[in-house]
Coordinates of N, CA and C in Angstrom, one line a residue:
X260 N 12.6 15.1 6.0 CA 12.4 14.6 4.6 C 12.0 13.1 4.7
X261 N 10.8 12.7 4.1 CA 10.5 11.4 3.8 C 10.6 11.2 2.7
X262 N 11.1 9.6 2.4 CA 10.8 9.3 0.9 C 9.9 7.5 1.5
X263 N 9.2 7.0 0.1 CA 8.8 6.1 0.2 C 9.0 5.0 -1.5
X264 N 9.6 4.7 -1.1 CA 10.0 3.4 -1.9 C 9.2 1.9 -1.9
X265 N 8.6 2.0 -3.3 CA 7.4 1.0 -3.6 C 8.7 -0.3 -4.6
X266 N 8.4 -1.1 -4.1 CA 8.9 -2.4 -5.0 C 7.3 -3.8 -5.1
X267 N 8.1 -4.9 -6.1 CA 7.2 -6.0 -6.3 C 6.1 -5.7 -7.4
X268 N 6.0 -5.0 -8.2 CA 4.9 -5.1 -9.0 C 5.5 -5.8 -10.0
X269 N 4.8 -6.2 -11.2 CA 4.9 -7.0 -12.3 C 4.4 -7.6 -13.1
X270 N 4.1 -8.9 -13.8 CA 3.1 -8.9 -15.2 C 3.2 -10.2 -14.4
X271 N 2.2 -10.6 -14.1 CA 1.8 -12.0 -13.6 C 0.6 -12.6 -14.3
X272 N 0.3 -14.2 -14.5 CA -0.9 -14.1 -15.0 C -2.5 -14.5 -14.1
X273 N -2.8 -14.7 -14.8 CA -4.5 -14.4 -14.0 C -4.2 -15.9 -12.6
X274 N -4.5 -16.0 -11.7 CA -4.6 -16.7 -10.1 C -3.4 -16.8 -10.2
X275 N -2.4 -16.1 -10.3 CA -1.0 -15.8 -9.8 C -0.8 -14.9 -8.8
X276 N 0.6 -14.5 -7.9 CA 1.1 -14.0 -6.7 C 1.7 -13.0 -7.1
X277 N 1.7 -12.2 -6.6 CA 2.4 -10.9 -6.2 C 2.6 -10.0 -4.7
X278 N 3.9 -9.9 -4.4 CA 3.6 -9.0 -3.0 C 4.5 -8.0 -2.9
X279 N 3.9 -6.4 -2.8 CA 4.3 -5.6 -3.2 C 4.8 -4.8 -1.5
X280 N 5.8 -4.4 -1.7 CA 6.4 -3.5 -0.9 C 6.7 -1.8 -0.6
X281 N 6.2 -1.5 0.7 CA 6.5 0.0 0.3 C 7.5 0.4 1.5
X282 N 8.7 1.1 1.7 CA 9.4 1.4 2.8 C 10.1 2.6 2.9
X283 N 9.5 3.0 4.2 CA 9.4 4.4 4.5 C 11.1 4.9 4.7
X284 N 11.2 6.3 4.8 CA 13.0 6.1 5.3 C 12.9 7.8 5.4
X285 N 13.9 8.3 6.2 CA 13.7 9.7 6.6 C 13.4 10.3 8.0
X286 N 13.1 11.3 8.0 CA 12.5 12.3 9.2 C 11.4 11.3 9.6
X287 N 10.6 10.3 10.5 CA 10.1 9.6 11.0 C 10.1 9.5 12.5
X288 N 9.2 9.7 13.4 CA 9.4 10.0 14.5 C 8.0 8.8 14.6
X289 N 7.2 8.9 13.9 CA 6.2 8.0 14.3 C 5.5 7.7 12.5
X290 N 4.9 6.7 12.7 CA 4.1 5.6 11.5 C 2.8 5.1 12.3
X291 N 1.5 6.0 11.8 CA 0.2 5.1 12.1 C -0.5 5.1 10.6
X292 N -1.4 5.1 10.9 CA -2.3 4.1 9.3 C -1.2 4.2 7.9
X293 N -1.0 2.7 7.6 CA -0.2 2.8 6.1 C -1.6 1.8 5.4
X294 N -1.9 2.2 4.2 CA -2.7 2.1 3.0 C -1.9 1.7 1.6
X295 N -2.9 1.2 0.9 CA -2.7 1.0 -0.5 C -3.6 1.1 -1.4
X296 N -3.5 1.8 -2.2 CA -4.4 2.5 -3.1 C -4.0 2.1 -4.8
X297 N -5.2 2.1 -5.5 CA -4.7 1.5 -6.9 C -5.5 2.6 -7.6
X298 N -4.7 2.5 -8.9 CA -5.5 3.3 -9.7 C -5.3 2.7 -11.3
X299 N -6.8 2.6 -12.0 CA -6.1 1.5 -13.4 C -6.9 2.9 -14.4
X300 N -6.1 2.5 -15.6 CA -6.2 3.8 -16.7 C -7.9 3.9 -16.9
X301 N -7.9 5.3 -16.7 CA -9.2 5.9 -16.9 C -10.4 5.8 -15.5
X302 N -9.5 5.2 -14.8 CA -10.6 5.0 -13.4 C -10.1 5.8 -12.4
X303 N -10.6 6.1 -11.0 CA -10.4 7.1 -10.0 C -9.5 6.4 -9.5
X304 N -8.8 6.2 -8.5 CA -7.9 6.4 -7.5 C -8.8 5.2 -6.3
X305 N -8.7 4.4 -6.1 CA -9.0 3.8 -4.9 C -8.6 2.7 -3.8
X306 N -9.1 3.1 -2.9 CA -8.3 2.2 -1.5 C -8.2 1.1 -1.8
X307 N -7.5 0.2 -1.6 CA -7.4 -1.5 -1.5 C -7.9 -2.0 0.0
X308 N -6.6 -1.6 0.8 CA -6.7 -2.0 2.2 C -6.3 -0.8 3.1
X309 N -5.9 -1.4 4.2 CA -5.7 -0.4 5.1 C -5.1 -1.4 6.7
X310 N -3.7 -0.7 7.2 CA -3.9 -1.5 8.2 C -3.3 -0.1 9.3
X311 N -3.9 -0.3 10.5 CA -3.7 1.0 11.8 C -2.0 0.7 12.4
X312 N -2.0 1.1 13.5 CA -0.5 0.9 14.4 C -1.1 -0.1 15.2
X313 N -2.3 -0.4 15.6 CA -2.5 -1.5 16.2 C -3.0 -2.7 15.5
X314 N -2.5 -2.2 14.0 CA -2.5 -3.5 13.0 C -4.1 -4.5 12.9
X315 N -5.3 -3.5 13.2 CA -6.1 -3.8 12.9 C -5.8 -3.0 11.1
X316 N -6.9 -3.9 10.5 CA -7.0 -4.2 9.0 C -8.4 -4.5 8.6
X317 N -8.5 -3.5 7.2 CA -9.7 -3.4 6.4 C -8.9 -3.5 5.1
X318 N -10.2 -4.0 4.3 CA -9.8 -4.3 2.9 C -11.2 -3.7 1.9
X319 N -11.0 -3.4 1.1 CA -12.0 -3.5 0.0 C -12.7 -4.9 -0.4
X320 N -14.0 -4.6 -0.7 CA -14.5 -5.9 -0.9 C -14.2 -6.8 -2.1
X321 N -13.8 -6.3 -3.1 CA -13.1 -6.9 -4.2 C -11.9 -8.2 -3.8
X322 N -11.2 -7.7 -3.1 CA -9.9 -8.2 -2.7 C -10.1 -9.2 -1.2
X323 N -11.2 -8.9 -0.7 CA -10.9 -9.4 0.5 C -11.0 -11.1 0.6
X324 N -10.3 -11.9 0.9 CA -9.8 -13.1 0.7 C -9.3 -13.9 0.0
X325 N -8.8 -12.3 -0.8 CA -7.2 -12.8 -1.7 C -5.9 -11.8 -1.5
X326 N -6.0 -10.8 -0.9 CA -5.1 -9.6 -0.1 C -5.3 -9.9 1.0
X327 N -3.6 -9.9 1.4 CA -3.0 -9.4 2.8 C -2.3 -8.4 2.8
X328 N -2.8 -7.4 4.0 CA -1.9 -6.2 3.9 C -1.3 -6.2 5.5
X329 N 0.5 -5.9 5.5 CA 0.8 -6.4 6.9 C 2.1 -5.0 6.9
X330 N 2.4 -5.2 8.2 CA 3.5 -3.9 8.4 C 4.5 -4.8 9.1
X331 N 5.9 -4.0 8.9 CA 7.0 -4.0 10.0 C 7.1 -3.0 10.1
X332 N 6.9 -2.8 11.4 CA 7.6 -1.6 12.2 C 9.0 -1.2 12.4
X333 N 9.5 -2.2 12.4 CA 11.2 -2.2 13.0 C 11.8 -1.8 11.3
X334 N 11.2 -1.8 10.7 CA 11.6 -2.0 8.9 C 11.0 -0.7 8.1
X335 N 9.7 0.0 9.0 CA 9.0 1.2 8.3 C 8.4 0.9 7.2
X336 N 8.1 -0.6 7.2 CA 7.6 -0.9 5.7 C 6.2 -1.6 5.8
X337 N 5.5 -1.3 4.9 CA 4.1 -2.4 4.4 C 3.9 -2.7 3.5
X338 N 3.1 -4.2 3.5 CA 3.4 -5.2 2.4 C 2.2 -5.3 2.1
X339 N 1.7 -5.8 0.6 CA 0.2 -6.0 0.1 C 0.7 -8.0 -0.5
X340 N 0.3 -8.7 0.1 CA 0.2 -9.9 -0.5 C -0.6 -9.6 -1.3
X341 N -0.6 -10.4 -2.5 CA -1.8 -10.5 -3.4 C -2.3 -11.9 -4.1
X342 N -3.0 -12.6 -3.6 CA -3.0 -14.0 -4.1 C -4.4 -14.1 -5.2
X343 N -4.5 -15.1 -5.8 CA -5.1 -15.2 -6.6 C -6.0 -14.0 -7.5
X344 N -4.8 -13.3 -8.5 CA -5.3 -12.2 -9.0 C -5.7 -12.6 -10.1
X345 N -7.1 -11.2 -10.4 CA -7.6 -11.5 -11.7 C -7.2 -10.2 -12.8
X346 N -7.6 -10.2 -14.2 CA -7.2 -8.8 -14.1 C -8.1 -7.9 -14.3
X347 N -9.0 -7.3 -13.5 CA -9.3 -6.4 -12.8 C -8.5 -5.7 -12.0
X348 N -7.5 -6.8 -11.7 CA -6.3 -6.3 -10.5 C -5.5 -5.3 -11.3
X349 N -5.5 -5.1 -12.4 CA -4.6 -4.7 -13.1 C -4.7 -2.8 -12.5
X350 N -3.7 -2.1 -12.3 CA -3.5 -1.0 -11.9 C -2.1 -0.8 -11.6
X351 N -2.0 0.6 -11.5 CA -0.4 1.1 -10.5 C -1.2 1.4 -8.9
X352 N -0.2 0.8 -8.1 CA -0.6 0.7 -7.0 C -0.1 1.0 -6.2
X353 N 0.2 2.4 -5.5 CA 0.2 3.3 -4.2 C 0.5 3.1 -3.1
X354 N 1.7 3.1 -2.5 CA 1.2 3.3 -0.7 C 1.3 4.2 -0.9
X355 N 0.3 4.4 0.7 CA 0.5 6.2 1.5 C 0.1 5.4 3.2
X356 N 0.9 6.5 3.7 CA 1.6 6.2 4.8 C 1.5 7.7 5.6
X357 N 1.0 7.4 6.8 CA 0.9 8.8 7.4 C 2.0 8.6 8.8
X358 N 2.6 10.2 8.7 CA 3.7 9.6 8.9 C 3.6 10.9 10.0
X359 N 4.2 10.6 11.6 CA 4.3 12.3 11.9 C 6.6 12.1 11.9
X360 N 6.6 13.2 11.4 CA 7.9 13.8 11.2 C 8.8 14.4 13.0
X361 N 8.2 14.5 13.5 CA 9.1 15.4 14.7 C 7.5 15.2 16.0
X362 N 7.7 15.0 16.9 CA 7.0 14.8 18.1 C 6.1 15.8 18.3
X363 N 6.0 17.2 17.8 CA 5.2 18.0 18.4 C 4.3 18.1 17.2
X364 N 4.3 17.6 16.1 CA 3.5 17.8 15.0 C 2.7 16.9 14.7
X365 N 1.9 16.9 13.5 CA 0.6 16.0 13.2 C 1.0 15.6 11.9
X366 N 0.7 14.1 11.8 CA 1.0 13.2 11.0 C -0.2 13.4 9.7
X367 N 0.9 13.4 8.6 CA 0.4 14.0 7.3 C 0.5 12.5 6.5
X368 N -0.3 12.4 5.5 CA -0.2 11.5 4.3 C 0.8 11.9 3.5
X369 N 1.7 10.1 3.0 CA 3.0 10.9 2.3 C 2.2 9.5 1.1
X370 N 2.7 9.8 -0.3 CA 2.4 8.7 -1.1 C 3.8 8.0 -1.6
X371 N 4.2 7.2 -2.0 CA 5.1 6.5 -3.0 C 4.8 6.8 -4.4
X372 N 5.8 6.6 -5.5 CA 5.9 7.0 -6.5 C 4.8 5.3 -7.4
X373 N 4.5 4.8 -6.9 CA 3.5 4.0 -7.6 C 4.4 2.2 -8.6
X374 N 3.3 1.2 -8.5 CA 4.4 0.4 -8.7 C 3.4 -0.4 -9.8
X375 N 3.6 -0.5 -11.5 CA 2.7 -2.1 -11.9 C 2.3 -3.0 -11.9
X376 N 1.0 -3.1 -11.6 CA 0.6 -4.4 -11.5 C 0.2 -4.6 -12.5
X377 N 0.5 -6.2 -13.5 CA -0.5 -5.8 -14.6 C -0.6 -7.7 -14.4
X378 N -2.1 -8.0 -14.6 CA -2.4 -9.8 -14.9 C -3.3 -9.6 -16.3
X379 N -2.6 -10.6 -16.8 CA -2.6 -10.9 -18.3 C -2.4 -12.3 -18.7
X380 N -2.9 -13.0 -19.2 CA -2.2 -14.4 -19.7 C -1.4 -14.1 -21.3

């Protein structure tokens, strides 16, 4: 059993901070690519960033040089800094985390229950 626990969202205003957290816990045997995904009312579902197990990292071009996306391993967790938001940023925002459960099996995508972001003055 995995669960994933999303914290840090909240009503910030426009070039304001936020750093959201997601942390895995459960049947875990291994953690490679964890992601963050946003989705704002009426629009699709899409990637933010992305970071591997060898903590190489990609970002969407919207965000890139105001998101940081980083991991603890020892913690099962990944973090999205968010600096200087606008609100376009505004969405609920996702991790997913692939996760393998038990040594002989293949690592499946798990999501979190979603966290708000919302920039507004």
């Amino acid at each position: 059993q995995v669960q994933l626990v999303e914290s840090g969202g909240g009503l910030v205003q426009p070039g304001g901070s936020l750093r959201l957290s997601c942390a895995a816990s459960g049947s875990i045997f291994r953690i490679n690519t964890m992601r963050w995904y946003r989705q704002a009312p009426g629009k699709q579902r899409e990637l933010v960033a992305a970071v591997t197990s060898g903590d190489s990292t990609n970002y969407q071009d919207s965000v890139k040089g105001r998101f940081t996306i980083s991991r603890d391993n020892a913690k099962n967790t990944v973090y999205l800094q968010m600096n200087s938001l606008r609100p376009e940023d505004t969405a609920v925002y996702y991790c997913n985390v692939e996760i393998q459960i038990y040594i002989a099996t293949v690592a499946r995508a798990y999501w979190g229950q979603g966290t708000q972001v919302t920039v507004s003055s």
